[in-house]
Short mmCIF file of C-alpha atoms in Angstrom, two decimals:
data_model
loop_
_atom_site.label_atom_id
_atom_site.label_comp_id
_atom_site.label_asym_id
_atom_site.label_seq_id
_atom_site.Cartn_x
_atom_site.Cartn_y
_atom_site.Cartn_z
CA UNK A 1 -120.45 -13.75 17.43
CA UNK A 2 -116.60 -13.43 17.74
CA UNK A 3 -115.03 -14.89 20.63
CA UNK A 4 -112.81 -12.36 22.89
CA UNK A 5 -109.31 -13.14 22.94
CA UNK A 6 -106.72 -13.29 25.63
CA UNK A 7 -104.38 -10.60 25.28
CA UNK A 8 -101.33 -12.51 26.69
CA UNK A 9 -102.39 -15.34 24.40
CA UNK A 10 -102.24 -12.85 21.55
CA UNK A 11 -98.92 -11.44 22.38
CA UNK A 12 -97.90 -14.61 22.27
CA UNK A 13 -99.41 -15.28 19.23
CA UNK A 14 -97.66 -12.48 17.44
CA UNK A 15 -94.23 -13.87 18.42
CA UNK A 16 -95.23 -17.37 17.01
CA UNK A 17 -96.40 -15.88 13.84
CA UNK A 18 -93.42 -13.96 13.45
CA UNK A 19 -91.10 -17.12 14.46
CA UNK A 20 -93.25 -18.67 11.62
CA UNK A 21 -93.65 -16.37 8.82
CA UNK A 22 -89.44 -16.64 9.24
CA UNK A 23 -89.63 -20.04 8.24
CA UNK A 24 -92.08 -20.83 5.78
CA UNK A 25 -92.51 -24.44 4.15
CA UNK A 26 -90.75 -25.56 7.48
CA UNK A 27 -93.15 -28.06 9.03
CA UNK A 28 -91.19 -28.80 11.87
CA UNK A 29 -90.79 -25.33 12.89
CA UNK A 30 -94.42 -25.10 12.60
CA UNK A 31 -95.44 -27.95 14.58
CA UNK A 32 -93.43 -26.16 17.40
CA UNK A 33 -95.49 -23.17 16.82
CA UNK A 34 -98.74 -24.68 16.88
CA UNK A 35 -97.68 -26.94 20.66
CA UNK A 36 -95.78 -23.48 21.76
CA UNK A 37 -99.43 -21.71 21.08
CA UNK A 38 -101.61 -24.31 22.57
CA UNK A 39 -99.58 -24.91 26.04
CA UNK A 40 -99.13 -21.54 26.52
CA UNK A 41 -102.79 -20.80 25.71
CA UNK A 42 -104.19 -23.57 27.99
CA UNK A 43 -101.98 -22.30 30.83
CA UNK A 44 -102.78 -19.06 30.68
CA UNK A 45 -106.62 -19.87 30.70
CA UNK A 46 -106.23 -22.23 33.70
CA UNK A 47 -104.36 -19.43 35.63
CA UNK A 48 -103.68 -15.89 34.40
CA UNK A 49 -99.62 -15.21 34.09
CA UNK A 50 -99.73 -12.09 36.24
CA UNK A 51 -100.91 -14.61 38.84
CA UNK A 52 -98.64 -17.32 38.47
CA UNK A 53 -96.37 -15.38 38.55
CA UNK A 54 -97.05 -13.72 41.96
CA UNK A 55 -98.27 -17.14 43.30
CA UNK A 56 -94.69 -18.85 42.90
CA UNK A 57 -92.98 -15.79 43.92
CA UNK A 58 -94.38 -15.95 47.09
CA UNK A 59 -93.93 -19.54 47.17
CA UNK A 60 -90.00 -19.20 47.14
CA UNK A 61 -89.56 -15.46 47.98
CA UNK A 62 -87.14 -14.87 50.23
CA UNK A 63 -88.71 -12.67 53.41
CA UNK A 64 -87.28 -9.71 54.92
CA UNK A 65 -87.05 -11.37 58.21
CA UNK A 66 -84.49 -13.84 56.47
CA UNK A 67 -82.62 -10.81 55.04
CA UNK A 68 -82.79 -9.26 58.37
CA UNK A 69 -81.39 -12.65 59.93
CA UNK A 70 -78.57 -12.17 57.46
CA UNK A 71 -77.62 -9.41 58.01
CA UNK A 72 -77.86 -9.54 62.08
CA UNK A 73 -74.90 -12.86 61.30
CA UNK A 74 -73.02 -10.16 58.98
CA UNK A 75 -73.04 -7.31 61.49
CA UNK A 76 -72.15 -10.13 64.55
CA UNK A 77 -68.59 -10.71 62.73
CA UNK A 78 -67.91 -7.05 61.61
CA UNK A 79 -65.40 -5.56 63.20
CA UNK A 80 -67.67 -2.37 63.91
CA UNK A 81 -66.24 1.14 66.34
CA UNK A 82 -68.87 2.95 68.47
CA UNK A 83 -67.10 6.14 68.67
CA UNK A 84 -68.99 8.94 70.82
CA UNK A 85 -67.69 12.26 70.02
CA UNK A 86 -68.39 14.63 72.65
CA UNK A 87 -67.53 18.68 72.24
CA UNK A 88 -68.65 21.79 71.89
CA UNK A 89 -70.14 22.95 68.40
CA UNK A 90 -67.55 23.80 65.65
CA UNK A 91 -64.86 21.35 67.73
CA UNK A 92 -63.95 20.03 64.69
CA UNK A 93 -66.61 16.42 65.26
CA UNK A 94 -68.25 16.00 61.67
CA UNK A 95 -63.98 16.61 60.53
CA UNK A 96 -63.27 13.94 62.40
CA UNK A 97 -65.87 11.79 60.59
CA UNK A 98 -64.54 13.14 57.35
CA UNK A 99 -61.06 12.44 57.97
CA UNK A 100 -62.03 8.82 59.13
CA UNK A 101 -64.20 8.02 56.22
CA UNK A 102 -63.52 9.94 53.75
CA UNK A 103 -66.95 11.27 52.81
CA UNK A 104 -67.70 14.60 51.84
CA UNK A 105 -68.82 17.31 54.65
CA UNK A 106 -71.92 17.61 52.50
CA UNK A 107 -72.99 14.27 53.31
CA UNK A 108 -71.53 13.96 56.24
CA UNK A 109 -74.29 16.70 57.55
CA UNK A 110 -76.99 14.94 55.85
CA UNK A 111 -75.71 11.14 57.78
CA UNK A 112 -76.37 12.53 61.00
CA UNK A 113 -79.89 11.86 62.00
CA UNK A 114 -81.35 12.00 65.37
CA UNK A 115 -80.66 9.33 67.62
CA UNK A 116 -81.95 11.15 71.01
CA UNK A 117 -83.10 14.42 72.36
CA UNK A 118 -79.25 15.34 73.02
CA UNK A 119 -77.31 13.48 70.14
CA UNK A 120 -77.39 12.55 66.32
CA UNK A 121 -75.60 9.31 64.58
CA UNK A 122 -74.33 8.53 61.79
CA UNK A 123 -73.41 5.08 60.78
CA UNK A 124 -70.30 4.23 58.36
CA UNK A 125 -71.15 3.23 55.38
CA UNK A 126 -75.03 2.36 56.00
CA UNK A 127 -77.06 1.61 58.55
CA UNK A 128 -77.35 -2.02 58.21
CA UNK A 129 -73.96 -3.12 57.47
CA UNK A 130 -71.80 -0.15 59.93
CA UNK A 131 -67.98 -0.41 59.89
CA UNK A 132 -67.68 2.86 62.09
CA UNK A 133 -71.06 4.31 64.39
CA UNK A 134 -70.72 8.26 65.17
CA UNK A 135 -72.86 9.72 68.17
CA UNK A 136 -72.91 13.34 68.43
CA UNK A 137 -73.51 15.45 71.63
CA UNK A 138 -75.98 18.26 70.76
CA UNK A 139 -75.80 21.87 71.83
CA UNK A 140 -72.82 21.65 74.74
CA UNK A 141 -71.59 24.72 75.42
CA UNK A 142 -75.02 26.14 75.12
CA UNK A 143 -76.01 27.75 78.73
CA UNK A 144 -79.68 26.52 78.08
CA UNK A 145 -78.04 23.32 77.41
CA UNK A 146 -79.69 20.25 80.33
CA UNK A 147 -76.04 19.08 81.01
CA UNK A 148 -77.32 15.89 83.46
CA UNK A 149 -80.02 14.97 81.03
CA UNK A 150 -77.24 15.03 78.08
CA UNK A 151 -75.16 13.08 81.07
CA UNK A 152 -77.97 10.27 81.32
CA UNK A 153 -78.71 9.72 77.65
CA UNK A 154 -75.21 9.21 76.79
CA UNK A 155 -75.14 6.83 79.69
CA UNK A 156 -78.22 5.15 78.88
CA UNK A 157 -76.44 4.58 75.71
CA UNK A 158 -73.38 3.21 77.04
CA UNK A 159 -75.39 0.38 78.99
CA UNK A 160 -77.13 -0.85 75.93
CA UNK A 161 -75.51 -4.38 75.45
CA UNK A 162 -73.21 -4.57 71.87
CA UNK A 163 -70.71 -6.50 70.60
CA UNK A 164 -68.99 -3.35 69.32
CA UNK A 165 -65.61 -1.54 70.54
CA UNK A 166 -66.35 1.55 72.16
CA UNK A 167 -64.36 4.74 72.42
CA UNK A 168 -65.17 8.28 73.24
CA UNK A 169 -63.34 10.92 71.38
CA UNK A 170 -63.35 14.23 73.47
CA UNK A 171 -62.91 17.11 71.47
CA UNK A 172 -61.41 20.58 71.82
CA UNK A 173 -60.56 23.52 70.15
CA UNK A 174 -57.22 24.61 70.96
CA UNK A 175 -58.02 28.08 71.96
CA UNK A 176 -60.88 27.31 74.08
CA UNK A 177 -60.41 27.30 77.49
CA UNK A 178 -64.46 27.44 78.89
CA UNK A 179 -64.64 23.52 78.97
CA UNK A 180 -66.27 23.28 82.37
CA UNK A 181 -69.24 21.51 81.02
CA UNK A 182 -67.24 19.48 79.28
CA UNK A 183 -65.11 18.43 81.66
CA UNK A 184 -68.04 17.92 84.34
CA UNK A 185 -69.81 15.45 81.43
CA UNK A 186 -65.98 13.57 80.76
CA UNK A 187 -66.04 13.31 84.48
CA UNK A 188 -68.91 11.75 85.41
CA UNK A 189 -68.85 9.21 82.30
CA UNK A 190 -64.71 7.97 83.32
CA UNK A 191 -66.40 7.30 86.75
CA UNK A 192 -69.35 4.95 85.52
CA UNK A 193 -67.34 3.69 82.60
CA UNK A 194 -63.56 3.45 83.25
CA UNK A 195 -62.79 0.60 80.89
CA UNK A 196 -64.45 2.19 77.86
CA UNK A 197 -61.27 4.18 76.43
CA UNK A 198 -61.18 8.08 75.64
CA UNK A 199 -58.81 9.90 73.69
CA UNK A 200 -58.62 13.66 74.16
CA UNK A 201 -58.66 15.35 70.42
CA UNK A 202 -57.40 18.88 70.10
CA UNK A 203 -58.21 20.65 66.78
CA UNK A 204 -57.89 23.27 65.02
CA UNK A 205 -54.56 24.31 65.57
CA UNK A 206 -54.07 26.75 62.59
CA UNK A 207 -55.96 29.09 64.57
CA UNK A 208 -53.06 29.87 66.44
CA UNK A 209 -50.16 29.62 64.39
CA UNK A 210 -48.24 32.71 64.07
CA UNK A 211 -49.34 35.42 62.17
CA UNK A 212 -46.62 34.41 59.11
CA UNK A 213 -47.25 30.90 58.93
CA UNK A 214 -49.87 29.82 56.24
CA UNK A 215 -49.78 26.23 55.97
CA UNK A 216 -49.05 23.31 58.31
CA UNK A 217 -45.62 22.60 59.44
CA UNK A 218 -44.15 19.00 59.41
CA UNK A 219 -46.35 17.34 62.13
CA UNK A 220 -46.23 17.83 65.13
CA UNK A 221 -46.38 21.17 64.89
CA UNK A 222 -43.31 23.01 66.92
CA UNK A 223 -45.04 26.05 67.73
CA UNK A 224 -44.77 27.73 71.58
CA UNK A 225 -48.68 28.84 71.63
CA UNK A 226 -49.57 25.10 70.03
CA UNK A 227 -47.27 23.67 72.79
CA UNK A 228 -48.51 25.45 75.60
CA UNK A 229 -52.45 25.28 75.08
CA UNK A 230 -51.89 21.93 74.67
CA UNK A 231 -50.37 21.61 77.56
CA UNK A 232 -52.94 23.51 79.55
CA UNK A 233 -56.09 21.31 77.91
CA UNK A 234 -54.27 18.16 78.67
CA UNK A 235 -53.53 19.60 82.44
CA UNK A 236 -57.29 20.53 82.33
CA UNK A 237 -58.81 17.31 81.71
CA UNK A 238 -56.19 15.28 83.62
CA UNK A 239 -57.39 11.60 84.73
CA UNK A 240 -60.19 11.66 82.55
CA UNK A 241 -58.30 10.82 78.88
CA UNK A 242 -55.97 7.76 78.08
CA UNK A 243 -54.29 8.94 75.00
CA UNK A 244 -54.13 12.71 73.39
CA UNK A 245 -53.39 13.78 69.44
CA UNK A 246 -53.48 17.27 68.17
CA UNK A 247 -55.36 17.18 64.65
CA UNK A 248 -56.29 20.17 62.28
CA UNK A 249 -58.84 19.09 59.76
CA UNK A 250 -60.05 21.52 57.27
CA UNK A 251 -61.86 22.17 54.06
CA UNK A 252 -59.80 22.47 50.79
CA UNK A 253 -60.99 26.00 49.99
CA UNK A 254 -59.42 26.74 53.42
CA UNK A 255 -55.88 26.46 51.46
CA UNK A 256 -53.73 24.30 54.30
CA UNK A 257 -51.85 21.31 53.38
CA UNK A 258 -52.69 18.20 53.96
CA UNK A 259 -55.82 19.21 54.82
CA UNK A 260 -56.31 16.25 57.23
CA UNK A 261 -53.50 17.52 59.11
CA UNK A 262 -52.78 14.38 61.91
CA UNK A 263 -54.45 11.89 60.32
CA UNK A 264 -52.18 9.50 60.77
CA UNK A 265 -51.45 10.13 64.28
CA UNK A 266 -54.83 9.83 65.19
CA UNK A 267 -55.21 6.65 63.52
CA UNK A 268 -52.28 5.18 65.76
CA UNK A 269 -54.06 7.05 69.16
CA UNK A 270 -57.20 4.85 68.02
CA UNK A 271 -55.16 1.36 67.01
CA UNK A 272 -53.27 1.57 70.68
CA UNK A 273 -57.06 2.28 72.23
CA UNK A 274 -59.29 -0.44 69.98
CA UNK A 275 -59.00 -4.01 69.87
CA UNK A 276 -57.10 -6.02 67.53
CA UNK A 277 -59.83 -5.96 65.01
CA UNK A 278 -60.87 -2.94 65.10
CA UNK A 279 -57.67 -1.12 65.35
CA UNK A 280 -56.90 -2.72 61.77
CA UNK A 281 -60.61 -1.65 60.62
CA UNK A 282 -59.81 1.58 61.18
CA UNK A 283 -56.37 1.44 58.96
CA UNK A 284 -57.77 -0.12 56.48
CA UNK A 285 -60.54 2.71 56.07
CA UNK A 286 -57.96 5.04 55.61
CA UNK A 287 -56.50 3.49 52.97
CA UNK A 288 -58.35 5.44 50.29
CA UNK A 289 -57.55 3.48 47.29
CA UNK A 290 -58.60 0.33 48.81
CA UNK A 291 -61.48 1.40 51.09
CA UNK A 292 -64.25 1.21 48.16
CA UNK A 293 -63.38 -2.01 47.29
CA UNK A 294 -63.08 -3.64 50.53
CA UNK A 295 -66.76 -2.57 51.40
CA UNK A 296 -67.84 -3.52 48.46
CA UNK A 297 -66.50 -6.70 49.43
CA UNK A 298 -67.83 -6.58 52.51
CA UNK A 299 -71.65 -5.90 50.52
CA UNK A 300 -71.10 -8.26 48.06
CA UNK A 301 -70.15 -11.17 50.18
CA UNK A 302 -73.47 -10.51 52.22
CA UNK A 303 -75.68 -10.35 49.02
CA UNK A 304 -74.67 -13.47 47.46
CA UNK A 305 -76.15 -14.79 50.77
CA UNK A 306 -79.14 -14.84 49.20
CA UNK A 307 -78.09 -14.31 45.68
CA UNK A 308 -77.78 -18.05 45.84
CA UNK A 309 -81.19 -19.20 46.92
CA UNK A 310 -82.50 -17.21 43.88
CA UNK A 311 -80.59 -18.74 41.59
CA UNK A 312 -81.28 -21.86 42.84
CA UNK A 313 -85.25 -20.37 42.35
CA UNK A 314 -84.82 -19.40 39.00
CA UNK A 315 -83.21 -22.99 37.95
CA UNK A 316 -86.03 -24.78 39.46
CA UNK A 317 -88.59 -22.78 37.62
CA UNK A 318 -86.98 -22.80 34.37
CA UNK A 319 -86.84 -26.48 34.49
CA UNK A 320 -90.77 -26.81 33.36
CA UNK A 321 -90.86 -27.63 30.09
CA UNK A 322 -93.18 -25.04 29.00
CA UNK A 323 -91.24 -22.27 26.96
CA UNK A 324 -92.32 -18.70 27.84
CA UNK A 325 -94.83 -19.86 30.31
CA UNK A 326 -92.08 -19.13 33.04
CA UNK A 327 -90.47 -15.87 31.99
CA UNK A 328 -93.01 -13.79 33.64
CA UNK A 329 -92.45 -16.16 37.13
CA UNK A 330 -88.44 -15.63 36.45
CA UNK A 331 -88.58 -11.92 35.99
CA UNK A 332 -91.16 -11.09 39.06
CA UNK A 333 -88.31 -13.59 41.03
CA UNK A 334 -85.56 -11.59 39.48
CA UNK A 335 -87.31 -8.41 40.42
CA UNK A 336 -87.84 -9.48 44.10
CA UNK A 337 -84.43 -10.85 44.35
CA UNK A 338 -83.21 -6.54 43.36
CA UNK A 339 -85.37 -5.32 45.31
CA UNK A 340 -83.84 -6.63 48.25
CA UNK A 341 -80.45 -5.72 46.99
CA UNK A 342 -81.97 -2.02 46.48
CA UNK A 343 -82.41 -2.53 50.58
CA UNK A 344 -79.04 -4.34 51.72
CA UNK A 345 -77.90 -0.94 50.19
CA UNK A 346 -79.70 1.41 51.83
CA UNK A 347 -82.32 1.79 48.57
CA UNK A 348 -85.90 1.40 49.05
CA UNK A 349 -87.59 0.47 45.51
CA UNK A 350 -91.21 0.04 44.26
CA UNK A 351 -91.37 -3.13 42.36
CA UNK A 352 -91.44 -0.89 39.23
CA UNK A 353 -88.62 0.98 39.84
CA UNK A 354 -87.20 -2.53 40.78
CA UNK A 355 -88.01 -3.72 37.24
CA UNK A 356 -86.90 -0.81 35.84
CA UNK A 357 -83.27 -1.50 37.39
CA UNK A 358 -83.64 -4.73 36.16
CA UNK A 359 -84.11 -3.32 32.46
CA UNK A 360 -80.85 -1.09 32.90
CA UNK A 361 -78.37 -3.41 33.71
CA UNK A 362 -79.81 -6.42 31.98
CA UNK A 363 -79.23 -4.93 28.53
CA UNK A 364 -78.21 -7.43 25.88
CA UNK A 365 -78.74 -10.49 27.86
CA UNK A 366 -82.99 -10.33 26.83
CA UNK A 367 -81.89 -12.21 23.40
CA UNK A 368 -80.02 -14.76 25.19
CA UNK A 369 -83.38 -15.22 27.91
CA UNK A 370 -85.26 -15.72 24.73
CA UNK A 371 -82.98 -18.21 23.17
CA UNK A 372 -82.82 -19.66 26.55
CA UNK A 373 -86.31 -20.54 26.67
CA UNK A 374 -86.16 -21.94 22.98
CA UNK A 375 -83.94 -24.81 23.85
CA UNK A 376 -86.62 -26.17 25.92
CA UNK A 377 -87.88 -27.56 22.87
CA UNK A 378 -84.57 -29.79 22.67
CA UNK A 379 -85.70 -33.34 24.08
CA UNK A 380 -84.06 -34.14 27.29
CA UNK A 381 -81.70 -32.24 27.50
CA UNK A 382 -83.89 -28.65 26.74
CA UNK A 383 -85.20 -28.31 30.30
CA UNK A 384 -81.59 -29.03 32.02
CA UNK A 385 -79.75 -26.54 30.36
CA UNK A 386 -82.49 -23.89 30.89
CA UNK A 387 -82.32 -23.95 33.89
CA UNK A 388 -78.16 -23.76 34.66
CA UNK A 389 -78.61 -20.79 32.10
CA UNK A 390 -81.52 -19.47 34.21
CA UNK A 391 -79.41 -20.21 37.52
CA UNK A 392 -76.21 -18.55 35.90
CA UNK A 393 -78.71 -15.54 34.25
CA UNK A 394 -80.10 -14.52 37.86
CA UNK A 395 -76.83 -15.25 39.43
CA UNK A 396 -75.31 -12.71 37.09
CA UNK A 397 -78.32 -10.46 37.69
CA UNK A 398 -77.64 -9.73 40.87
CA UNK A 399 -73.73 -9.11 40.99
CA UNK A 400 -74.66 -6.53 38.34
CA UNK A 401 -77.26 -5.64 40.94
CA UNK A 402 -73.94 -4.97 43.81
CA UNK A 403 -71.97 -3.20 41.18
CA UNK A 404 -75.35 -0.48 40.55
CA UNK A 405 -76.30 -0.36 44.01
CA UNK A 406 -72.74 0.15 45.47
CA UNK A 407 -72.62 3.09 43.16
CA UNK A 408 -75.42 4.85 43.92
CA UNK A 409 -74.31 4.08 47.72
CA UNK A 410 -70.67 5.93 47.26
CA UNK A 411 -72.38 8.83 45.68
CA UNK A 412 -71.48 7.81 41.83
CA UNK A 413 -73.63 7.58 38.81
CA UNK A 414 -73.84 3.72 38.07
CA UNK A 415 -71.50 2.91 35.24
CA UNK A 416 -73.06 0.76 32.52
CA UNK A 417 -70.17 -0.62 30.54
CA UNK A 418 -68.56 -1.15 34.10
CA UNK A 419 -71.91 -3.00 34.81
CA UNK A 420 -72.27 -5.10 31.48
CA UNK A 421 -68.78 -5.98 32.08
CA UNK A 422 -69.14 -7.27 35.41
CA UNK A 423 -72.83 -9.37 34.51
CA UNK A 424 -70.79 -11.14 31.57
CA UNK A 425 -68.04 -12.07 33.86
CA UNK A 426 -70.27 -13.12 36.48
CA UNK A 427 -72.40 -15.03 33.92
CA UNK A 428 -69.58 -17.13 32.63
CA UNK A 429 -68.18 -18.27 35.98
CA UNK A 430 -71.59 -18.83 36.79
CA UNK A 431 -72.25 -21.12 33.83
CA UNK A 432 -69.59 -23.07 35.07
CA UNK A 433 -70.57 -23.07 38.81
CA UNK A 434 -74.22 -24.08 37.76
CA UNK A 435 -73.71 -26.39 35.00
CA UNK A 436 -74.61 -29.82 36.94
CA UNK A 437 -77.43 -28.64 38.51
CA UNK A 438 -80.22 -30.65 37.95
CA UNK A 439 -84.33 -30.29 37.86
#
């Protein structure tokens, strides 16, 4: 009767044969075979590798209460702007979101989400780690509109307790004068919240420019029908606004240039409004060569949070002296670790899609994992520098990780050389960082 074999146990076998076949009439070599067969072998009959592997994930897998911890001390020390924009539909609201973040309008309609019967949000740039929150009044203007229910949710949401600056950005078109609703809900708001600032936006302004002007002036714009319904809105809404900027934000198929006309004057309304902090927040956002980095930044410096404690994982693991037993345990730790990446950046992933990302951006470092686990047979000294490489590896791993993620976040297809580039940086200053660390 033949006796069933493991398959893991013959995988294995294959890569010892091969390993040996390579060096025939070498006995030492083959002596290494034969204890790199057994141990492996005997392990994987004492506990399947599917299970160890699972078994000492969860042992040092880092929960999503810690991440959510994390990220609660991130958001505590971000210098983060409620902004509630409240206007009529068509105001010009989702351009003022646009101008201030530069995102597309595209996905600037597919940010909002609903937040309450009466108002949508949409946080700058995700969710969990928000530089700038939008709320959105729904429907005013609309005669079935329920203007005191739209009145109490927005001041429900003013009495939730946050550590964030607050403003409210009231918004109106230039040549609308039918803002009684408007004015009723800026009314009774200023009375229950007088320290929470409000700066009175008027847009659109093109629309009345005279009939042979077609494109913006050098702001402000010195025209008597600009000048006067401004005057009139301002008049209008007297006592109930601390600051006022006109603005004309369009699309770029509209043909006016710059088509964030006022930009920059609305960025100085805000900074005299907003706190210290926030105020420079919200000039650093509009500086658009810089504004992808410094959130990446801002990403990155919250991953390697717990970057760190997987590293640390992987170096512990990688320590035991049993070559290949452990690359299963590392990878289902390294695939855990990007998984929660996937999440810090707003991407939920199946572990297989987890492991696929893995695959992508590891790319040529699998020969070097191999010959990493090889120098365990080294005496003494095998098992220490496994596991700095192993630390280093994971380390690496998982700044690739930021690099893919933040891509995918900004709306770009992931660049591999970009991301090859950045894991071989990261794993040489991490073979330095890691090198003492010990079993």
């Amino acid at each position: 009767m033949s006796k069933q074999r493991d398959p893991d146990s013959e995988q294995l076998n294959e890569l010892t044969d091969t390993q040996t076949n390579n060096s025939v009439g070498n006995s030492w070599q083959n002596r290494i075979a034969g204890v790199w067969n057994k141990a492996t072998t005997g392990l994987t009959q004492l506990l399947p590798l599917e299970q160890l592997a699972q078994t000492v994930v969860d042992w040092f897998s880092v929960s999503e209460a810690q991440v959510a911890d994390i990220l609660d001390k991130v958001r505590a020390e971000l210098p983060t702007t409620q902004a509630l924009l409240i206007g009529k539909p068509q105001a010009g609201k989702s351009s003022i979101v646009r101008g201030l973040t530069g995102v597309s309008a595209e996905i600037v309609g597919q940010g909002f989400r609903p937040h309450t019967q009466h108002t949508q949000r949409y946080a700058y740039p995700s969710n969990d780690l928000p530089l700038l929150i939008f709320t959105d009044t729904v429907g005013l203007g609309d005669v079935k509109q329920d203007t005191k229910g739209v009145i109490q949710e927005l001041v429900e949401d003013l009495q939730q307790d946050t550590r964030s600056a607050r403003i409210l950005l009231l918004t109106v078109k230039i040549n609308d004068f039918a803002t009684d609703t408007l004015r009723q809900i800026a009314q009774q708001l200023r009375q229950q919240y007088p320290n929470i600032p409000c700066l009175l936006v008027v847009t659109c302004l093109h629309e009345l420019y005279p009939a042979d002007i077609v494109d913006h002036p050098a702001y402000p714009p010195d025209f008597e029908q600009v000048s006067r319904a401004f005057a009139e809105i301002e008049e209008a809404f007297a006592g109930l606004y601390d600051r006022s900027v006109l603005i004309d934000f369009t699309l770029e198929e509209d043909g006016y240039n710059p088509v964030f006309y006022g930009l920059e004057a609305l960025r100085d309304r805000l900074a005299e409004l907003l706190p210290q902090a926030e105020a420079q927040a919200i000039y650093q956002l509009l500086d658009r060569e810089e504004v992808g980095k410094q959130i990446g930044n801002l990403y990155r410096d919250t991953a390697r949070r717990y970057i760190l404690p997987f590293a640390i994982m992987s170096a512990t693991l990688a320590a035991v002296p049993l070559p290949l037993a452990t690359m299963p345990v590392l990878t289902s730790l390294q695939v855990s670790m990007v998984g929660l990446l996937g999440k810090l950046y707003g991407q939920t992933l199946t572990p297989s899609q987890a492991g696929g990302v893995v695959s992508t951006i590891a790319g040529g470092f699998l020969a070097q994992a191999i010959g990493r686990e090889l120098v365990k047979f080294i005496p003494i000294f095998g098992s220490a520098i496994a596991a700095s490489w192993a630390a280093a590896y994971t380390w690496a791993l998982g700044e690739a990780a930021c690099v893919y993620f933040g891509d995918l976040m900004g709306g770009k297809k992931p660049d591999p050389q970009r991301i090859q580039l950045v894991m071989q940086e990261a794993f040489q200053a991490a073979q330095e960082r890691f090198k003492g660390i010990k079993r």
